[in-house]
Each structure stands twice: as structure tokens, then as C-alpha cells.
mmCIF file of C-alpha atoms and ligand atoms in Angstrom:
data_model
loop_
_atom_site.group_PDB
_atom_site.id
_atom_site.type_symbol
_atom_site.label_atom_id
_atom_site.label_comp_id
_atom_site.label_asym_id
_atom_site.label_seq_id
_atom_site.Cartn_x
_atom_site.Cartn_y
_atom_site.Cartn_z
ATOM 1 C CA MET U 1 0.000 0.000 0.000
ATOM 2 C CA LYS U 2 1.420 3.334 -1.029
ATOM 3 C CA LEU U 3 0.571 6.607 0.702
ATOM 4 C CA LEU U 4 1.158 10.240 -0.168
ATOM 5 C CA LEU U 5 1.639 12.407 2.898
ATOM 6 C CA ILE U 6 1.133 16.142 2.281
ATOM 7 C CA GLU U 7 2.346 17.926 5.405
ATOM 8 C CA ASP U 8 4.654 20.919 5.805
ATOM 9 C CA GLU U 9 5.454 20.439 9.492
ATOM 10 C CA LEU U 10 8.755 18.658 9.002
ATOM 11 C CA ALA U 11 9.035 16.951 12.393
ATOM 12 C CA LEU U 12 5.502 15.591 12.151
ATOM 13 C CA SER U 13 5.990 14.521 8.559
ATOM 14 C CA GLU U 14 9.169 12.623 9.345
ATOM 15 C CA ALA U 15 7.800 10.965 12.473
ATOM 16 C CA LEU U 16 4.610 9.942 10.729
ATOM 17 C CA SER U 17 6.443 8.659 7.658
ATOM 18 C CA SER U 18 8.720 6.459 9.685
ATOM 19 C CA LEU U 19 5.868 5.063 11.791
ATOM 20 C CA LEU U 20 3.809 4.293 8.714
ATOM 21 C CA ARG U 21 6.807 2.712 6.967
ATOM 22 C CA ALA U 22 7.413 0.560 10.029
ATOM 23 C CA ALA U 23 3.789 -0.545 9.708
ATOM 24 C CA GLY U 24 4.563 -1.686 6.159
ATOM 25 C CA TYR U 25 3.220 1.212 4.118
ATOM 26 C CA ALA U 26 5.325 2.809 1.421
ATOM 27 C CA VAL U 27 5.226 6.565 1.998
ATOM 28 C CA ASP U 28 6.072 9.532 -0.201
ATOM 29 C CA ALA U 29 6.115 12.764 1.794
ATOM 30 C CA VAL U 30 5.778 16.262 0.320
ATOM 31 C CA ALA U 31 5.399 19.667 1.979
ATOM 32 C CA LEU U 32 3.786 21.610 -0.867
ATOM 33 C CA LEU U 33 0.612 21.164 -2.884
ATOM 34 C CA ARG U 34 2.489 21.628 -6.129
ATOM 35 C CA HIS U 35 4.805 18.791 -5.126
ATOM 36 C CA ALA U 36 1.742 16.686 -4.390
ATOM 37 C CA ASP U 37 0.491 17.421 -7.919
ATOM 38 C CA ALA U 38 3.864 16.373 -9.317
ATOM 39 C CA ALA U 39 3.946 13.160 -7.247
ATOM 40 C CA ILE U 40 0.439 12.204 -8.391
ATOM 41 C CA GLN U 41 1.517 12.629 -12.004
ATOM 42 C CA VAL U 42 4.137 9.911 -11.687
ATOM 43 C CA SER U 43 2.847 7.547 -8.990
ATOM 44 C CA ARG U 44 -0.340 5.841 -8.043
ATOM 45 C CA TYR U 45 -1.303 6.113 -4.385
ATOM 46 C CA ASP U 46 -3.708 3.980 -2.397
ATOM 47 C CA ALA U 47 -4.521 6.871 -0.072
ATOM 48 C CA LEU U 48 -3.562 10.470 0.714
ATOM 49 C CA LEU U 49 -2.976 12.108 4.084
ATOM 50 C CA LEU U 50 -3.564 15.820 3.692
ATOM 51 C CA ASP U 51 -2.751 18.749 5.952
ATOM 52 C CA LEU U 52 -5.003 21.791 5.413
ATOM 53 C CA TYR U 53 -2.640 24.734 5.975
ATOM 54 C CA LEU U 54 0.168 24.471 3.448
ATOM 55 C CA PRO U 55 2.693 27.109 2.387
ATOM 56 C CA ASP U 56 1.432 27.232 -1.198
ATOM 57 C CA GLY U 57 -2.263 27.012 -0.567
ATOM 58 C CA ASP U 58 -5.274 25.639 1.210
ATOM 59 C CA GLY U 59 -5.528 21.847 1.310
ATOM 60 C CA LEU U 60 -9.296 21.899 1.224
ATOM 61 C CA SER U 61 -9.526 23.916 -2.026
ATOM 62 C CA TRP U 62 -6.864 21.658 -3.515
ATOM 63 C CA LEU U 63 -8.899 18.608 -2.497
ATOM 64 C CA ARG U 64 -12.082 20.024 -4.091
ATOM 65 C CA ARG U 65 -10.258 20.647 -7.368
ATOM 66 C CA TRP U 66 -8.611 17.251 -7.230
ATOM 67 C CA ARG U 67 -11.952 15.461 -6.665
ATOM 68 C CA ALA U 68 -13.528 17.558 -9.425
ATOM 69 C CA ALA U 69 -10.790 16.250 -11.737
ATOM 70 C CA GLY U 70 -12.098 12.746 -11.078
ATOM 71 C CA HIS U 71 -9.640 11.341 -8.530
ATOM 72 C CA THR U 72 -11.219 8.762 -6.246
ATOM 73 C CA GLU U 73 -8.367 7.737 -3.925
ATOM 74 C CA PRO U 74 -9.282 7.921 -0.251
ATOM 75 C CA VAL U 75 -8.139 11.061 1.575
ATOM 76 C CA ILE U 76 -7.725 11.592 5.297
ATOM 77 C CA ILE U 77 -7.375 15.195 6.400
ATOM 78 C CA LEU U 78 -4.821 15.885 9.151
ATOM 79 C CA THR U 79 -5.294 19.230 10.770
ATOM 80 C CA ALA U 80 -5.358 21.321 13.883
ATOM 81 C CA ARG U 81 -8.699 22.789 12.874
ATOM 82 C CA ASP U 82 -11.051 21.271 15.369
ATOM 83 C CA GLN U 83 -14.223 23.177 14.640
ATOM 84 C CA VAL U 84 -17.242 21.125 13.664
ATOM 85 C CA SER U 85 -17.775 23.390 10.647
ATOM 86 C CA ASP U 86 -14.261 22.583 9.416
ATOM 87 C CA ARG U 87 -14.914 18.875 9.697
ATOM 88 C CA ILE U 88 -18.129 19.199 7.723
ATOM 89 C CA ALA U 89 -16.376 21.318 5.087
ATOM 90 C CA GLY U 90 -13.606 18.686 4.878
ATOM 91 C CA LEU U 91 -16.007 15.833 4.376
ATOM 92 C CA GLN U 92 -18.077 17.838 1.884
ATOM 93 C CA GLY U 93 -14.856 18.733 0.089
ATOM 94 C CA GLY U 94 -14.254 15.067 -0.602
ATOM 95 C CA ALA U 95 -12.286 13.807 2.383
ATOM 96 C CA ASP U 96 -13.059 10.290 3.571
ATOM 97 C CA ASP U 97 -12.080 10.949 7.141
ATOM 98 C CA TYR U 98 -10.701 13.632 9.382
ATOM 99 C CA VAL U 99 -8.067 13.396 12.124
ATOM 100 C CA VAL U 100 -7.448 16.320 14.466
ATOM 101 C CA LYS U 101 -3.879 17.050 15.571
ATOM 102 C CA PRO U 102 -2.393 16.042 17.864
ATOM 103 C CA PHE U 103 -3.615 12.556 17.081
ATOM 104 C CA ASP U 104 -2.746 9.089 18.179
ATOM 105 C CA VAL U 105 -0.859 7.213 15.453
ATOM 106 C CA GLN U 106 -2.748 4.028 16.199
ATOM 107 C CA GLU U 107 -6.001 5.875 15.693
ATOM 108 C CA LEU U 108 -4.741 7.207 12.385
ATOM 109 C CA GLN U 109 -3.706 3.703 11.350
ATOM 110 C CA ALA U 110 -7.109 2.321 12.232
ATOM 111 C CA ARG U 111 -8.840 5.044 10.219
ATOM 112 C CA LEU U 112 -6.450 4.511 7.347
ATOM 113 C CA GLY U 113 -7.203 0.790 7.399
ATOM 114 C CA ALA U 114 -10.930 1.547 7.337
ATOM 115 C CA VAL U 115 -10.791 3.945 4.370
ATOM 116 C CA LEU U 116 -8.517 1.591 2.426
ATOM 117 C CA ARG U 117 -10.882 -1.296 3.106
ATOM 118 C CA ARG U 118 -13.859 0.768 1.980
ATOM 119 C CA ALA U 119 -11.974 1.872 -1.128
ATOM 120 C CA GLN U 120 -11.294 -1.723 -2.022
ATOM 121 C CA GLY U 121 -14.968 -2.422 -1.549
ATOM 122 C CA ALA U 122 -14.242 -5.471 0.503
ATOM 123 C CA ALA U 123 -15.585 -6.412 3.900
ATOM 124 C CA SER U 124 -12.577 -8.635 4.333
ATOM 125 C CA SER U 125 -9.016 -7.469 3.895
ATOM 126 C CA TRP U 126 -7.705 -10.961 3.129
ATOM 127 C CA LEU U 127 -6.436 -11.798 -0.310
ATOM 128 C CA GLN U 128 -6.183 -15.496 -1.082
ATOM 129 C CA VAL U 129 -3.667 -16.690 -3.679
ATOM 130 C CA GLY U 130 -3.585 -20.491 -3.684
ATOM 131 C CA ALA U 131 -2.400 -21.563 -0.244
ATOM 132 C CA LEU U 132 -1.176 -18.040 0.502
ATOM 133 C CA ALA U 133 -3.415 -15.651 2.404
ATOM 134 C CA LEU U 134 -2.417 -12.007 2.650
ATOM 135 C CA ASP U 135 -3.919 -9.652 5.220
ATOM 136 C CA LEU U 136 -3.826 -6.374 3.315
ATOM 137 C CA GLN U 137 -4.645 -4.286 6.385
ATOM 138 C CA GLY U 138 -2.539 -6.079 8.947
ATOM 139 C CA HIS U 139 0.352 -6.767 6.556
ATOM 140 C CA ARG U 140 0.532 -10.420 7.547
ATOM 141 C CA VAL U 141 0.838 -13.458 5.376
ATOM 142 C CA CYS U 142 -0.117 -17.055 6.047
ATOM 143 C CA VAL U 143 0.892 -20.156 4.151
ATOM 144 C CA GLY U 144 -1.902 -22.570 4.911
ATOM 145 C CA THR U 145 -2.457 -22.074 8.623
ATOM 146 C CA GLN U 146 1.114 -21.020 9.367
ATOM 147 C CA GLN U 147 1.704 -17.307 9.853
ATOM 148 C CA ILE U 148 4.889 -15.956 8.247
ATOM 149 C CA GLU U 149 6.722 -12.873 9.489
ATOM 150 C CA LEU U 150 7.800 -10.470 6.754
ATOM 151 C CA THR U 151 9.774 -7.245 7.031
ATOM 152 C CA ALA U 152 8.123 -4.075 5.704
ATOM 153 C CA LYS U 153 10.137 -4.244 2.461
ATOM 154 C CA GLU U 154 9.495 -7.928 1.900
ATOM 155 C CA TRP U 155 5.824 -7.189 2.417
ATOM 156 C CA ALA U 156 5.902 -4.315 -0.095
ATOM 157 C CA VAL U 157 7.339 -6.603 -2.791
ATOM 158 C CA LEU U 158 5.038 -9.520 -2.047
ATOM 159 C CA GLU U 159 1.982 -7.278 -1.945
ATOM 160 C CA LYS U 160 2.862 -5.891 -5.359
ATOM 161 C CA LEU U 161 3.131 -9.428 -6.743
ATOM 162 C CA ALA U 162 -0.098 -10.470 -5.050
ATOM 163 C CA THR U 163 -2.142 -7.689 -6.601
ATOM 164 C CA ARG U 164 -1.640 -9.463 -9.940
ATOM 165 C CA PRO U 165 -1.426 -13.144 -9.037
ATOM 166 C CA GLY U 166 -0.489 -15.424 -11.904
ATOM 167 C CA GLN U 167 0.638 -12.473 -14.016
ATOM 168 C CA ILE U 168 4.101 -11.103 -14.635
ATOM 169 C CA VAL U 169 4.943 -8.031 -12.588
ATOM 170 C CA ASN U 170 7.885 -6.194 -14.114
ATOM 171 C CA LYS U 171 11.055 -5.306 -12.241
ATOM 172 C CA GLU U 172 10.376 -1.568 -12.495
ATOM 173 C CA ALA U 173 7.050 -1.878 -10.658
ATOM 174 C CA LEU U 174 8.686 -3.966 -7.941
ATOM 175 C CA ASP U 175 11.687 -1.628 -7.678
ATOM 176 C CA GLN U 176 9.241 1.241 -7.240
ATOM 177 C CA ALA U 177 7.682 -0.506 -4.244
ATOM 178 C CA LEU U 178 11.174 -0.544 -2.682
ATOM 179 C CA TYR U 179 12.160 2.992 -3.737
ATOM 180 C CA SER U 180 9.410 4.436 -1.571
ATOM 181 C CA PHE U 181 11.383 3.378 1.480
ATOM 182 C CA ASP U 182 13.881 6.131 0.704
ATOM 183 C CA ASP U 183 17.007 3.983 0.717
ATOM 184 C CA LEU U 184 19.202 3.607 -2.295
ATOM 185 C CA VAL U 185 18.025 0.705 -4.368
ATOM 186 C CA GLY U 186 20.974 -1.110 -5.896
ATOM 187 C CA SER U 187 20.784 -3.122 -9.085
ATOM 188 C CA ASN U 188 20.407 -6.411 -7.226
ATOM 189 C CA THR U 189 18.344 -5.165 -4.261
ATOM 190 C CA LEU U 190 15.118 -6.590 -5.647
ATOM 191 C CA GLU U 191 16.738 -10.011 -6.137
ATOM 192 C CA VAL U 192 17.770 -9.992 -2.491
ATOM 193 C CA TYR U 193 14.188 -9.397 -1.343
ATOM 194 C CA ILE U 194 12.775 -11.936 -3.774
ATOM 195 C CA SER U 195 15.177 -14.516 -2.422
ATOM 196 C CA ARG U 196 14.184 -13.734 1.189
ATOM 197 C CA ILE U 197 10.500 -13.955 0.305
ATOM 198 C CA ARG U 198 11.085 -17.315 -1.382
ATOM 199 C CA LYS U 199 12.798 -18.645 1.736
ATOM 200 C CA LYS U 200 9.807 -17.628 3.799
ATOM 201 C CA ILE U 201 6.836 -18.599 1.639
ATOM 202 C CA GLY U 202 8.317 -21.373 -0.506
ATOM 203 C CA LYS U 203 10.741 -21.113 -3.401
ATOM 204 C CA GLU U 204 8.321 -22.398 -5.999
ATOM 205 C CA ARG U 205 5.746 -19.701 -5.272
ATOM 206 C CA VAL U 206 7.689 -16.843 -6.858
ATOM 207 C CA GLN U 207 8.708 -17.543 -10.429
ATOM 208 C CA THR U 208 11.422 -15.626 -12.262
ATOM 209 C CA ILE U 209 10.415 -14.736 -15.799
ATOM 210 C CA ARG U 210 13.803 -13.990 -17.295
ATOM 211 C CA GLY U 211 14.132 -10.488 -18.697
ATOM 212 C CA LEU U 212 10.554 -9.585 -17.750
ATOM 213 C CA GLY U 213 9.998 -9.812 -14.038
ATOM 214 C CA TYR U 214 8.429 -12.094 -11.469
ATOM 215 C CA ARG U 215 5.186 -13.926 -11.030
ATOM 216 C CA LEU U 216 3.349 -15.125 -7.948
ATOM 217 C CA VAL U 217 2.256 -18.641 -8.804
ATOM 218 C CA ILE U 218 -1.364 -19.578 -8.175
ATOM 219 C CA GLU U 219 -1.119 -23.211 -7.190
ATOM 220 C CA LYS U 220 -4.174 -25.385 -7.109
ATOM 221 C CA THR U 221 -5.430 -25.784 -3.564
ATOM 222 C CA PRO U 222 -5.771 -29.487 -2.731
HETATM 223 CA CA1 CA G 1 0.524 23.003 7.943
#
């Protein structure tokens, strides 16, 4: 799951980014609305976290324009405005939820999980691929009944593969899932994570398609 955080308070932005990354989300953080526009041009986000007072404009007007342009990604507003009228304006402006600063990160995570679940239109957050079951909200994976522990980066790669089970996912798309963690991604970084994932979920489940990418194999359940 990839998030765009639009927040100009640097300390908050950094703290929130690292907490969300630790929870397995890939996070791009920007401090200006025009940088948000640029990020949206090149990446697809599963949800946006939007501050309302930004140096280059008002988040709420930006959100109205963005919704009017047809964007449907869930948006949670993060703001110190705690007036009821502001909340109503936020929700009418196209926000899916509203969190008032200072907020509890666990509360934000719960709300984020809820809007993502609603956006996916699924009552359940589990994705079943053969014997693999992925908990898209909790970032857990089970092989059969055995729960497997994955690191945030391993999860990001596996999740990307699992969104298109049985189909080839190219290296660029998978690299992008890793890039969002901010580290330098070396030429063989992806291979390292693929190999770790294979060790954990079974070697045969992730197929290398030479020159093209990788595929999560849908095995027949017995
Ligand atoms: Ca602000």
C-alpha cells in the first residue's frame, strides 16, 4: 500500500512517515501542494494524508479541485482545525475521514485501514492466492495455517506481486515498491528481497520470468 503524505510540518511529517513505513506502508512525503500534484503525475497512491494549511495554498480547495478532476483515492485530512464546521467542510470537500492534531498514530492507522478497506470495496481485507493468504490491512501473510513474518520491504514486494497473481509483474514496478522506502536501491536489491521472500513462503511460489519480471504462482489448492 502506497501513501502520499502532504504535510509541511517537518518533524511531524518525518515521524509519521517512519511510523507508517514501520507498519509496512510505502510513503512519499511532500510539503507543498504543487509537489503533491507532481507526485500524483508519476505515482499511483492507495490513499492520501492531507494537511489543510500548506505554504502554497489551502488543502481543502486543492482537495475540491482534485476530486472535481475525477480522482477517487481515499483522503484523510490531518489538521489542527477542530471546529465542527471545518470537519463538515472537509467531508463535503471530498475527504473520507478527518483526524485532528495532535492525534494518536494508532487511531490514524485504524482510520487509514478503514478507508482503504472501503476503497477496495471489501468487507474482508484478506487476499487469497492459492495456499497463501495475505492480510492487506494487517500486513501479515499465512501459508496454509502457518503465519509468516515479513519485514516491511518484503511485504511491499510480495503485496505488489499479489495484486496481480499469476501475471508477470515487471522489475520496475517492484523496484518502485522498494524505492518508496527512501534507501538507495541497488541493481540487485530486488533479487535480495525476492530470495528472502522465497525462503519464507516457498521457493516455488515466486517464479522468475527472465528479462521480464516475477510472477506469484497460483497453485491449485488441494
Ligand atoms: Ca501546515
